[in-house]
Amino acid sequence: MLRLQGINIIVALIAIFVILHLAFIPEQHTLRTTFSTLLGGIGFLLMTCSVVLATRLEVFEEMFGGLDRMYQVHRVAGTFTAVFALVHFFSIPKELPGGVDQVINSTFPSAQIGMASMVLLVIGLFVALNRKISYSRWRNPHKVMALVYVLVIGHFMNAPGIFFERFSASGILLILTAAIGMVALIYTMFGMNKRTASRFTIEAVNSLERATEVVLKPVDEMLKFKPGQFAFVEVQGKDWSEPHPFTISSAPSEDRLRFTMKVLGDWTRKVREELQPGGEVIVRGPYGRFDASKSDCRKQVWIAGGIGLTPFLSKLRAMEEKDDGEIHFAYAARNKEEAIFLDELETIAADRENITLYPLFSEEGDFARIDVAKERLPGQLTDYEYFICGPKPMVEGLMKNLKVEGVKCKRIHVEAFEFR
Ligand SMILES: Cc1cc2nc3c(=O)[nH]c(=O)nc-3n(C[C@H](O)[C@H](O)[C@H](O)COP(=O)(O)OP(=O)(O)OC[C@H]3O[C@@H](n4cnc5c(N)ncnc54)[C@H](O)[C@@H]3O)c2cc1C
């Protein structure tokens, strides 16, 4: 679930900027200049937030509710940056403000820098939002955004109006923000945002129905994580491209790390077809906040769709005697064959009185639906806390219906299996 603490900080930062900007307007500014620089400043603050979130720092995971949420906010902030930049560009007066020295101004090509950064920003946004461009193709060009950020700082530090604004209150706020943004950018660019790398050797590659289980043996220490967390998996060797995120499906107490990977595209297909025991893998993490054990609600509904099973698998494998909260677990798959690990889940549910398992097979007309849950769950829907992981349409549909039934947002936790 997206936590509001992080969003509130962004809103507060923008509000402070707006207040300072409007409270101390330089006398040379026309209304149009004030409005336009206000939008440009807000765009820059949003871009800085986007840059800062790319650091993946744990403190921000806490504020936003996990790395996947941070990336969602990063994307939304980036989109609004482009919108604000465009309106700023079209609204800024083209003539120089009175009092600006023409010669000094011509030595600082602010407008050209601004134009170049805006064009790159809009292209970058188009590429980022275009789902037809695959993740691996998009990833490296996206790094151009770092250059755009530096250009934007160059633009406003050289802008003619800054001769009046640099030491105005809102100008100082922008300069401070730029300093923080640059530190964050350098931190990310030089790879310092990668959490501890743990080395593993591949012990087994098990083929499942449309998925592959990769079992890893630690070279040194075992990775410490909580059930429901994920990590970036980096297969060593050429042609294995960038790291991919996967939820850890083993329990923290196990001496092996297990990932269950659905065959979806080139990389996951290659894992299934080419990955061999004995190879080396670097795992970076853990990340994520999809943790049912943190909740103080003893009645929980877990809903997994397909490969969305993995965080629950880890939770179930990690379950101890003292974990006696009432859990209703709906596991939706196309059919019994595709319901991977169903036997193991049935054994766990049979052994534990507190877990009720509901296998749902869409080919038999059984879907994860709230009206069905209403009939089957004891008590009211509002008595429970919900944890959902699965395909986006399923997750969105369930969330919508739960809200209609009066379940509060803070009682619905979802894990998104995508960043972009
Ligand atoms: C937090 C999280 C947890 C996940 N847990 C699991 C899991 O337990 N099991 C599982 O099967 N899948 C999981 N996924 C999804 C998994 O990362 C993708 O299915 C996989 O990376 C697809 O790679 P591909 O090249 O085979 O497929 P593609 O067809 O290239 O990609 C399919 C989608 O996966 C995403 N993706 C691709 N490459 C990357 C990357 N390097 N980094 C981030 N996203 C990428 C993109 O959104 C893309 O649209 C998880 C994703 C996230 C974000």
CSV table of C-alpha atoms and ligand atoms in Angstrom, one decimal:
chain,number,residue,atom,x,y,z
A,1,MET,CA,0.0,0.0,0.0
A,2,LEU,CA,1.2,3.5,-0.9
A,3,ARG,CA,2.0,5.3,2.4
A,4,LEU,CA,1.0,8.9,2.6
A,5,GLN,CA,4.0,10.1,4.6
A,6,GLY,CA,6.2,10.4,1.5
A,7,ILE,CA,3.5,12.0,-0.6
A,8,ASN,CA,2.8,14.5,2.2
A,9,ILE,CA,6.5,15.5,2.3
A,10,ILE,CA,6.4,16.2,-1.5
A,11,VAL,CA,3.2,18.2,-1.2
A,12,ALA,CA,4.6,20.2,1.7
A,13,LEU,CA,7.8,20.9,-0.2
A,14,ILE,CA,5.8,22.2,-3.2
A,15,ALA,CA,3.5,24.2,-0.8
A,16,ILE,CA,6.5,25.9,0.8
A,17,PHE,CA,7.9,26.8,-2.6
A,18,VAL,CA,4.6,28.3,-3.8
A,19,ILE,CA,4.2,30.3,-0.6
A,20,LEU,CA,7.8,31.7,-0.8
A,21,HIS,CA,7.5,32.4,-4.5
A,22,LEU,CA,4.3,34.3,-4.1
A,23,ALA,CA,5.2,36.0,-0.9
A,24,PHE,CA,8.5,37.5,-2.2
A,25,ILE,CA,7.9,38.4,-5.8
A,26,PRO,CA,10.8,40.4,-7.4
A,27,GLU,CA,9.5,43.8,-8.4
A,28,GLN,CA,10.7,43.3,-12.0
A,29,HIS,CA,8.4,40.3,-12.5
A,30,THR,CA,5.1,40.6,-14.4
A,31,LEU,CA,2.2,38.4,-13.4
A,32,ARG,CA,3.0,36.2,-16.3
A,33,THR,CA,6.6,35.8,-15.3
A,34,THR,CA,5.6,35.0,-11.7
A,35,PHE,CA,3.1,32.3,-12.9
A,36,SER,CA,5.5,30.8,-15.4
A,37,THR,CA,8.5,30.6,-13.1
A,38,LEU,CA,6.2,29.1,-10.4
A,39,LEU,CA,5.3,26.3,-12.8
A,40,GLY,CA,8.9,25.8,-13.8
A,41,GLY,CA,10.0,25.7,-10.1
A,42,ILE,CA,7.3,23.1,-9.3
A,43,GLY,CA,8.4,21.0,-12.3
A,44,PHE,CA,12.0,21.1,-11.0
A,45,LEU,CA,11.0,20.1,-7.5
A,46,LEU,CA,9.0,17.1,-8.9
A,47,MET,CA,12.0,16.1,-11.0
A,48,THR,CA,14.2,16.3,-7.9
A,49,CYS,CA,11.8,14.1,-6.0
A,50,SER,CA,12.0,11.6,-8.9
A,51,VAL,CA,15.8,11.7,-8.8
A,52,VAL,CA,15.9,11.3,-5.0
A,53,LEU,CA,13.5,8.3,-5.2
A,54,ALA,CA,15.8,6.6,-7.7
A,55,THR,CA,18.4,6.2,-4.8
A,56,ARG,CA,16.3,3.3,-3.5
A,57,LEU,CA,17.2,4.3,0.0
A,58,GLU,CA,15.6,2.2,2.7
A,59,VAL,CA,14.3,5.3,4.6
A,60,PHE,CA,12.2,6.2,1.5
A,61,GLU,CA,10.8,2.6,1.3
A,62,GLU,CA,9.5,3.2,4.8
A,63,MET,CA,7.9,6.6,3.9
A,64,PHE,CA,6.3,5.4,0.6
A,65,GLY,CA,5.5,1.8,1.5
A,66,GLY,CA,8.1,-0.1,-0.5
A,67,LEU,CA,10.3,0.1,-3.5
A,68,ASP,CA,7.6,-0.6,-6.0
A,69,ARG,CA,5.6,2.3,-4.6
A,70,MET,CA,8.6,4.5,-4.8
A,71,TYR,CA,9.0,3.7,-8.5
A,72,GLN,CA,5.3,4.5,-9.1
A,73,VAL,CA,5.7,7.9,-7.5
A,74,HIS,CA,9.0,8.3,-9.4
A,75,ARG,CA,7.0,7.7,-12.6
A,76,VAL,CA,4.1,10.0,-11.7
A,77,ALA,CA,6.5,12.8,-10.6
A,78,GLY,CA,8.4,12.4,-13.9
A,79,THR,CA,5.2,12.7,-15.9
A,80,PHE,CA,4.1,15.9,-14.1
A,81,THR,CA,7.6,17.3,-14.5
A,82,ALA,CA,7.2,17.2,-18.2
A,83,VAL,CA,3.7,18.7,-18.0
A,84,PHE,CA,4.9,21.6,-15.9
A,85,ALA,CA,8.0,22.1,-18.1
A,86,LEU,CA,5.8,22.4,-21.2
A,87,VAL,CA,3.4,24.9,-19.6
A,88,HIS,CA,6.4,26.8,-18.3
A,89,PHE,CA,8.0,26.9,-21.7
A,90,PHE,CA,4.9,28.1,-23.5
A,91,SER,CA,4.0,30.7,-20.8
A,92,ILE,CA,7.4,32.3,-20.2
A,93,PRO,CA,7.6,35.8,-21.7
A,94,LYS,CA,10.0,35.7,-24.7
A,95,GLU,CA,11.4,39.2,-24.1
A,96,LEU,CA,14.0,39.8,-21.4
A,97,PRO,CA,12.8,41.2,-18.1
A,98,GLY,CA,13.7,44.9,-17.6
A,99,GLY,CA,17.1,45.4,-16.0
A,100,VAL,CA,18.8,42.4,-17.5
A,101,ASP,CA,22.1,43.1,-19.2
A,102,GLN,CA,21.9,42.0,-22.8
A,103,VAL,CA,25.6,41.1,-23.0
A,104,ILE,CA,25.7,39.1,-19.7
A,105,ASN,CA,22.5,37.4,-20.8
A,106,SER,CA,23.9,36.4,-24.2
A,107,THR,CA,26.9,34.7,-22.4
A,108,PHE,CA,24.5,32.4,-20.5
A,109,PRO,CA,22.4,30.4,-23.0
A,110,SER,CA,19.7,29.7,-20.6
A,111,ALA,CA,16.9,29.5,-23.1
A,112,GLN,CA,18.8,27.0,-25.3
A,113,ILE,CA,19.7,24.8,-22.4
A,114,GLY,CA,16.1,24.9,-21.2
A,115,MET,CA,14.8,24.0,-24.7
A,116,ALA,CA,17.3,21.1,-25.1
A,117,SER,CA,16.3,19.7,-21.7
A,118,MET,CA,12.6,20.0,-22.4
A,119,VAL,CA,12.9,18.2,-25.7
A,120,LEU,CA,14.9,15.4,-24.1
A,121,LEU,CA,12.4,15.3,-21.2
A,122,VAL,CA,9.4,14.9,-23.5
A,123,ILE,CA,11.1,12.2,-25.6
A,124,GLY,CA,12.2,10.4,-22.4
A,125,LEU,CA,8.6,10.5,-21.1
A,126,PHE,CA,7.2,9.2,-24.4
A,127,VAL,CA,9.7,6.3,-24.3
A,128,ALA,CA,9.0,5.6,-20.6
A,129,LEU,CA,5.3,5.5,-21.0
A,130,ASN,CA,5.4,3.4,-24.3
A,131,ARG,CA,4.7,-0.1,-23.2
A,132,LYS,CA,5.8,-1.4,-26.6
A,133,ILE,CA,9.4,-0.6,-25.8
A,134,SER,CA,10.7,-3.4,-23.7
A,135,TYR,CA,12.2,-2.8,-20.3
A,136,SER,CA,15.7,-3.8,-21.3
A,137,ARG,CA,15.6,-1.4,-24.3
A,138,TRP,CA,14.2,1.4,-22.2
A,139,ARG,CA,16.6,1.0,-19.3
A,140,ASN,CA,19.8,2.5,-20.7
A,141,PRO,CA,18.3,5.4,-22.7
A,142,HIS,CA,16.4,6.3,-19.5
A,143,LYS,CA,19.8,7.2,-18.0
A,144,VAL,CA,19.8,10.3,-20.3
A,145,MET,CA,17.4,11.8,-17.7
A,146,ALA,CA,20.4,12.3,-15.5
A,147,LEU,CA,21.8,14.7,-18.1
A,148,VAL,CA,18.4,16.4,-18.4
A,149,TYR,CA,18.5,17.0,-14.7
A,150,VAL,CA,21.9,18.7,-14.9
A,151,LEU,CA,20.7,20.7,-17.9
A,152,VAL,CA,17.6,21.9,-16.0
A,153,ILE,CA,19.8,23.1,-13.1
A,154,GLY,CA,22.0,24.9,-15.7
A,155,HIS,CA,18.9,26.4,-17.2
A,156,PHE,CA,17.4,28.0,-14.1
A,157,MET,CA,20.8,29.0,-12.7
A,158,ASN,CA,21.4,30.9,-15.9
A,159,ALA,CA,17.9,32.2,-16.5
A,160,PRO,CA,17.8,36.0,-16.8
A,161,GLY,CA,15.2,36.3,-14.0
A,162,ILE,CA,17.6,34.5,-11.7
A,163,PHE,CA,19.6,37.7,-11.4
A,164,PHE,CA,16.7,38.9,-9.4
A,165,GLU,CA,15.7,35.6,-8.0
A,166,ARG,CA,18.9,33.7,-7.1
A,167,PHE,CA,18.8,35.0,-3.5
A,168,SER,CA,15.1,35.3,-3.2
A,169,ALA,CA,13.5,32.9,-0.8
A,170,SER,CA,12.0,30.5,-3.5
A,171,GLY,CA,15.3,30.7,-5.5
A,172,ILE,CA,17.3,29.6,-2.4
A,173,LEU,CA,14.9,26.7,-1.9
A,174,LEU,CA,15.5,25.7,-5.6
A,175,ILE,CA,19.2,25.9,-5.2
A,176,LEU,CA,19.2,23.8,-2.0
A,177,THR,CA,17.0,21.3,-3.7
A,178,ALA,CA,19.3,21.2,-6.6
A,179,ALA,CA,22.2,20.4,-4.3
A,180,ILE,CA,20.3,17.5,-2.7
A,181,GLY,CA,19.3,16.3,-6.2
A,182,MET,CA,22.9,16.3,-7.4
A,183,VAL,CA,24.1,14.3,-4.5
A,184,ALA,CA,21.2,11.8,-5.1
A,185,LEU,CA,22.1,11.7,-8.8
A,186,ILE,CA,25.8,11.0,-8.2
A,187,TYR,CA,24.9,8.4,-5.6
A,188,THR,CA,22.6,6.6,-8.1
A,189,MET,CA,24.9,7.1,-11.2
A,190,PHE,CA,27.9,5.5,-9.5
A,191,GLY,CA,25.9,2.5,-8.4
A,192,MET,CA,25.9,3.3,-4.7
A,193,ASN,CA,22.1,2.7,-4.7
A,194,LYS,CA,22.6,-1.1,-4.9
A,195,ARG,CA,22.0,-2.7,-1.6
A,196,THR,CA,24.5,-5.3,-0.3
A,197,ALA,CA,25.3,-7.8,-3.0
A,198,SER,CA,25.3,-11.4,-1.8
A,199,ARG,CA,26.9,-14.1,-3.9
A,200,PHE,CA,25.2,-17.4,-4.6
A,201,THR,CA,25.8,-20.5,-6.7
A,202,ILE,CA,23.0,-22.1,-8.6
A,203,GLU,CA,22.1,-25.4,-7.0
A,204,ALA,CA,19.1,-26.4,-9.0
A,205,VAL,CA,16.9,-25.2,-11.8
A,206,ASN,CA,13.5,-26.9,-11.5
A,207,SER,CA,11.0,-26.7,-14.4
A,208,LEU,CA,7.4,-26.1,-13.2
A,209,GLU,CA,4.2,-25.5,-15.3
A,210,ARG,CA,5.0,-22.2,-17.2
A,211,ALA,CA,7.5,-21.3,-14.4
A,212,THR,CA,11.0,-22.1,-13.2
A,213,GLU,CA,12.2,-22.5,-9.6
A,214,VAL,CA,15.8,-21.5,-9.1
A,215,VAL,CA,17.5,-22.7,-5.9
A,216,LEU,CA,20.6,-20.8,-4.8
A,217,LYS,CA,23.2,-21.8,-2.3
A,218,PRO,CA,25.0,-18.9,-0.5
A,219,VAL,CA,28.8,-18.6,-1.1
A,220,ASP,CA,29.2,-16.6,2.1
A,221,GLU,CA,26.4,-15.5,4.4
A,222,MET,CA,22.7,-16.2,3.7
A,223,LEU,CA,20.7,-13.1,2.7
A,224,LYS,CA,18.6,-11.8,5.6
A,225,PHE,CA,15.0,-10.9,4.5
A,226,LYS,CA,11.4,-11.0,5.7
A,227,PRO,CA,8.7,-13.1,4.0
A,228,GLY,CA,7.1,-11.1,1.2
A,229,GLN,CA,10.3,-9.2,0.3
A,230,PHE,CA,12.0,-9.3,-3.1
A,231,ALA,CA,15.5,-8.9,-4.5
A,232,PHE,CA,17.3,-8.2,-7.7
A,233,VAL,CA,18.7,-11.3,-9.4
A,234,GLU,CA,21.8,-10.8,-11.5
A,235,VAL,CA,23.0,-13.9,-13.3
A,236,GLN,CA,26.8,-13.7,-13.9
A,237,GLY,CA,28.1,-14.3,-17.4
A,238,LYS,CA,27.8,-12.5,-20.6
A,239,ASP,CA,24.4,-12.1,-22.4
A,240,TRP,CA,22.6,-12.1,-19.1
A,241,SER,CA,21.8,-8.4,-19.3
A,242,GLU,CA,20.4,-6.3,-16.4
A,243,PRO,CA,19.2,-7.5,-12.9
A,244,HIS,CA,15.6,-8.6,-12.6
A,245,PRO,CA,13.4,-8.3,-9.5
A,246,PHE,CA,11.8,-11.4,-8.0
A,247,THR,CA,10.1,-12.2,-4.7
A,248,ILE,CA,11.9,-14.6,-2.5
A,249,SER,CA,9.7,-17.7,-2.3
A,250,SER,CA,11.7,-19.5,0.4
A,251,ALA,CA,11.4,-18.9,4.1
A,252,PRO,CA,14.1,-16.8,5.9
A,253,SER,CA,15.1,-19.8,8.1
A,254,GLU,CA,16.0,-22.0,5.1
A,255,ASP,CA,19.7,-22.5,4.1
A,256,ARG,CA,18.9,-22.0,0.4
A,257,LEU,CA,17.3,-19.0,-1.4
A,258,ARG,CA,14.5,-19.9,-3.8
A,259,PHE,CA,12.9,-17.8,-6.5
A,260,THR,CA,9.9,-18.9,-8.6
A,261,MET,CA,10.0,-17.2,-12.0
A,262,LYS,CA,7.1,-17.2,-14.4
A,263,VAL,CA,8.2,-17.6,-18.1
A,264,LEU,CA,7.2,-14.2,-19.5
A,265,GLY,CA,9.8,-12.8,-21.8
A,266,ASP,CA,13.3,-13.2,-23.1
A,267,TRP,CA,15.1,-13.3,-19.8
A,268,THR,CA,12.8,-15.6,-17.9
A,269,ARG,CA,12.7,-17.9,-21.0
A,270,LYS,CA,16.5,-18.0,-21.0
A,271,VAL,CA,16.5,-18.9,-17.3
A,272,ARG,CA,14.3,-21.9,-18.1
A,273,GLU,CA,16.2,-23.0,-21.2
A,274,GLU,CA,19.8,-22.1,-20.4
A,275,LEU,CA,20.5,-21.6,-16.7
A,276,GLN,CA,22.6,-24.4,-15.4
A,277,PRO,CA,23.5,-25.6,-11.8
A,278,GLY,CA,27.0,-24.4,-10.8
A,279,GLY,CA,26.7,-20.9,-12.3
A,280,GLU,CA,27.1,-17.8,-10.2
A,281,VAL,CA,24.3,-15.3,-9.3
A,282,ILE,CA,24.5,-12.0,-7.4
A,283,VAL,CA,21.4,-11.2,-5.4
A,284,ARG,CA,20.8,-7.6,-4.2
A,285,GLY,CA,18.3,-6.7,-1.6
A,286,PRO,CA,16.1,-7.3,0.2
A,287,TYR,CA,13.5,-4.7,-0.8
A,288,GLY,CA,9.7,-4.3,-0.3
A,289,ARG,CA,7.2,-3.9,2.5
A,290,PHE,CA,4.5,-6.5,1.6
A,291,ASP,CA,4.5,-8.0,5.1
A,292,ALA,CA,1.4,-9.5,6.6
A,293,SER,CA,3.1,-10.2,9.9
A,294,LYS,CA,3.4,-6.4,10.6
A,295,SER,CA,-0.4,-6.1,10.7
A,296,ASP,CA,-2.1,-6.3,14.1
A,297,CYS,CA,-5.3,-7.5,12.4
A,298,ARG,CA,-5.7,-11.2,13.3
A,299,LYS,CA,-8.2,-11.9,10.5
A,300,GLN,CA,-6.6,-11.7,7.1
A,301,VAL,CA,-7.6,-12.6,3.5
A,302,TRP,CA,-4.7,-13.4,1.2
A,303,ILE,CA,-5.5,-13.4,-2.5
A,304,ALA,CA,-2.9,-14.7,-5.0
A,305,GLY,CA,-3.4,-14.7,-8.8
A,306,GLY,CA,-1.0,-17.0,-10.7
A,307,ILE,CA,2.7,-16.2,-10.0
A,308,GLY,CA,1.4,-13.7,-7.4
A,309,LEU,CA,1.6,-16.7,-5.2
A,310,THR,CA,5.4,-16.2,-4.4
A,311,PRO,CA,5.1,-13.7,-1.5
A,312,PHE,CA,2.5,-15.9,0.2
A,313,LEU,CA,4.6,-19.0,-0.4
A,314,SER,CA,7.4,-17.5,1.6
A,315,LYS,CA,5.0,-16.4,4.4
A,316,LEU,CA,3.4,-19.9,4.6
A,317,ARG,CA,6.8,-21.6,4.5
A,318,ALA,CA,8.0,-19.3,7.3
A,319,MET,CA,4.9,-19.8,9.5
A,320,GLU,CA,5.6,-20.8,13.1
A,321,GLU,CA,3.4,-22.4,15.9
A,322,LYS,CA,2.7,-19.0,17.5
A,323,ASP,CA,1.3,-17.6,14.2
A,324,ASP,CA,-2.3,-18.4,14.8
A,325,GLY,CA,-4.2,-15.5,13.2
A,326,GLU,CA,-7.2,-16.5,11.0
A,327,ILE,CA,-6.1,-16.6,7.4
A,328,HIS,CA,-8.3,-17.2,4.4
A,329,PHE,CA,-6.1,-17.8,1.4
A,330,ALA,CA,-7.6,-17.7,-2.2
A,331,TYR,CA,-5.2,-19.0,-4.8
A,332,ALA,CA,-6.4,-18.3,-8.3
A,333,ALA,CA,-5.0,-20.1,-11.4
A,334,ARG,CA,-6.2,-21.1,-14.8
A,335,ASN,CA,-6.3,-24.8,-13.9
A,336,LYS,CA,-4.9,-27.4,-11.4
A,337,GLU,CA,-1.8,-27.9,-13.5
A,338,GLU,CA,-0.9,-24.2,-13.5
A,339,ALA,CA,-1.5,-23.9,-9.8
A,340,ILE,CA,2.1,-24.5,-8.9
A,341,PHE,CA,3.0,-25.7,-5.4
A,342,LEU,CA,-0.7,-26.5,-4.8
A,343,ASP,CA,0.2,-29.8,-3.1
A,344,GLU,CA,2.5,-28.1,-0.7
A,345,LEU,CA,-0.1,-25.4,0.1
A,346,GLU,CA,-2.8,-28.1,0.7
A,347,THR,CA,-0.4,-29.9,3.1
A,348,ILE,CA,0.3,-26.7,5.0
A,349,ALA,CA,-3.4,-25.8,5.2
A,350,ALA,CA,-4.3,-29.3,6.4
A,351,ASP,CA,-1.7,-29.1,9.1
A,352,ARG,CA,-2.8,-25.8,10.4
A,353,GLU,CA,-6.2,-25.0,11.8
A,354,ASN,CA,-5.8,-21.2,11.2
A,355,ILE,CA,-5.4,-21.4,7.5
A,356,THR,CA,-8.3,-22.1,5.0
A,357,LEU,CA,-7.2,-22.6,1.4
A,358,TYR,CA,-9.5,-21.8,-1.5
A,359,PRO,CA,-8.0,-23.0,-4.8
A,360,LEU,CA,-9.9,-21.2,-7.6
A,361,PHE,CA,-9.6,-22.4,-11.2
A,362,SER,CA,-10.9,-20.0,-13.9
A,363,GLU,CA,-11.4,-22.9,-16.4
A,364,GLU,CA,-13.9,-24.3,-13.9
A,365,GLY,CA,-15.6,-20.9,-13.6
A,366,ASP,CA,-14.1,-20.0,-10.3
A,367,PHE,CA,-12.5,-16.5,-10.1
A,368,ALA,CA,-11.1,-14.4,-7.2
A,369,ARG,CA,-14.2,-12.3,-6.7
A,370,ILE,CA,-15.4,-10.2,-3.8
A,371,ASP,CA,-19.1,-11.3,-4.1
A,372,VAL,CA,-17.9,-14.9,-3.8
A,373,ALA,CA,-15.7,-14.0,-0.8
A,374,LYS,CA,-18.7,-12.3,0.8
A,375,GLU,CA,-20.6,-15.6,0.7
A,376,ARG,CA,-17.8,-17.8,1.9
A,377,LEU,CA,-16.0,-15.7,4.6
A,378,PRO,CA,-17.4,-15.9,8.1
A,379,GLY,CA,-18.5,-12.5,9.4
A,380,GLN,CA,-18.3,-9.2,7.5
A,381,LEU,CA,-15.8,-8.2,4.7
A,382,THR,CA,-14.8,-5.2,6.9
A,383,ASP,CA,-13.6,-7.6,9.6
A,384,TYR,CA,-10.6,-8.5,7.6
A,385,GLU,CA,-7.3,-7.1,6.3
A,386,TYR,CA,-6.5,-7.9,2.7
A,387,PHE,CA,-3.2,-8.8,1.0
A,388,ILE,CA,-3.4,-9.2,-2.8
A,389,CYS,CA,-0.8,-10.0,-5.4
A,390,GLY,CA,-1.5,-11.0,-9.0
A,391,PRO,CA,-2.2,-9.7,-12.5
A,392,LYS,CA,-2.9,-5.9,-12.6
A,393,PRO,CA,-6.6,-6.2,-13.8
A,394,MET,CA,-7.4,-8.7,-11.0
A,395,VAL,CA,-5.7,-6.6,-8.3
A,396,GLU,CA,-7.4,-3.4,-9.5
A,397,GLY,CA,-10.8,-5.1,-9.8
A,398,LEU,CA,-10.6,-6.6,-6.3
A,399,MET,CA,-9.4,-3.3,-4.8
A,400,LYS,CA,-12.3,-1.4,-6.4
A,401,ASN,CA,-14.9,-3.9,-5.2
A,402,LEU,CA,-13.5,-4.0,-1.7
A,403,LYS,CA,-13.7,-0.3,-1.4
A,404,VAL,CA,-17.4,-0.5,-2.6
A,405,GLU,CA,-18.0,-2.9,0.2
A,406,GLY,CA,-16.7,-0.4,2.7
A,407,VAL,CA,-13.2,-1.8,3.3
A,408,LYS,CA,-10.8,1.0,4.1
A,409,CYS,CA,-7.8,1.6,1.9
A,410,LYS,CA,-5.4,1.1,4.7
A,411,ARG,CA,-6.7,-2.4,5.2
A,412,ILE,CA,-5.9,-3.4,1.6
A,413,HIS,CA,-2.3,-4.2,0.8
A,414,VAL,CA,-1.2,-5.0,-2.8
A,415,GLU,CA,2.1,-6.0,-4.3
A,416,ALA,CA,2.8,-4.7,-7.8
A,417,PHE,CA,5.0,-7.0,-9.9
A,418,GLU,CA,6.1,-4.0,-12.0
A,419,PHE,CA,8.0,-0.8,-11.6
A,420,ARG,CA,7.5,0.9,-15.0
B,1,LIG,C1,8.7,-6.3,-6.9
B,1,LIG,C2,8.6,-7.3,-7.9
B,1,LIG,C3,8.5,-8.7,-7.6
B,1,LIG,C4,8.4,-9.6,-8.6
B,1,LIG,N1,8.3,-11.0,-8.2
B,1,LIG,C5,8.2,-11.9,-9.2
B,1,LIG,C6,8.1,-13.3,-8.8
B,1,LIG,O1,8.2,-13.7,-7.7
B,1,LIG,N2,8.0,-14.2,-9.8
B,1,LIG,C7,7.9,-13.8,-11.1
B,1,LIG,O2,7.7,-14.6,-12.0
B,1,LIG,N3,7.9,-12.5,-11.5
B,1,LIG,C8,8.1,-11.5,-10.5
B,1,LIG,N4,8.2,-10.2,-10.9
B,1,LIG,C9,8.1,-9.9,-12.3
B,1,LIG,C10,9.5,-10.1,-13.0
B,1,LIG,O3,10.5,-9.2,-12.6
B,1,LIG,C11,9.4,-10.0,-14.5
B,1,LIG,O4,8.4,-10.9,-15.0
B,1,LIG,C12,10.6,-10.3,-15.2
B,1,LIG,O5,11.6,-9.4,-14.9
B,1,LIG,C13,10.3,-10.4,-16.7
B,1,LIG,O6,11.5,-10.3,-17.5
B,1,LIG,P1,11.5,-10.9,-19.0
B,1,LIG,O7,12.6,-10.2,-19.7
B,1,LIG,O8,11.5,-12.3,-19.0
B,1,LIG,O9,10.1,-10.4,-19.6
B,1,LIG,P2,9.7,-9.0,-20.4
B,1,LIG,O10,8.6,-9.5,-21.3
B,1,LIG,O11,10.9,-8.4,-20.9
B,1,LIG,O12,9.2,-8.1,-19.2
B,1,LIG,C14,7.9,-8.3,-18.7
B,1,LIG,C15,7.6,-7.2,-17.7
B,1,LIG,O13,8.5,-7.3,-16.6
B,1,LIG,C16,9.1,-6.1,-16.2
B,1,LIG,N5,10.6,-6.2,-16.3
B,1,LIG,C17,11.3,-6.7,-17.2
B,1,LIG,N6,12.6,-6.7,-17.0
B,1,LIG,C18,12.7,-6.0,-15.8
B,1,LIG,C19,13.8,-5.6,-15.0
B,1,LIG,N7,15.0,-5.8,-15.3
B,1,LIG,N8,13.5,-4.9,-13.8
B,1,LIG,C20,12.2,-4.6,-13.5
B,1,LIG,N9,11.2,-5.0,-14.2
B,1,LIG,C21,11.4,-5.7,-15.4
B,1,LIG,C22,8.6,-5.0,-17.1
B,1,LIG,O14,7.5,-4.3,-16.5
B,1,LIG,C23,8.0,-5.8,-18.3
B,1,LIG,O15,6.8,-5.2,-18.8
B,1,LIG,C24,8.4,-9.3,-9.9
B,1,LIG,C25,8.5,-7.9,-10.3
B,1,LIG,C26,8.6,-7.0,-9.3
B,1,LIG,C27,8.7,-5.5,-9.7
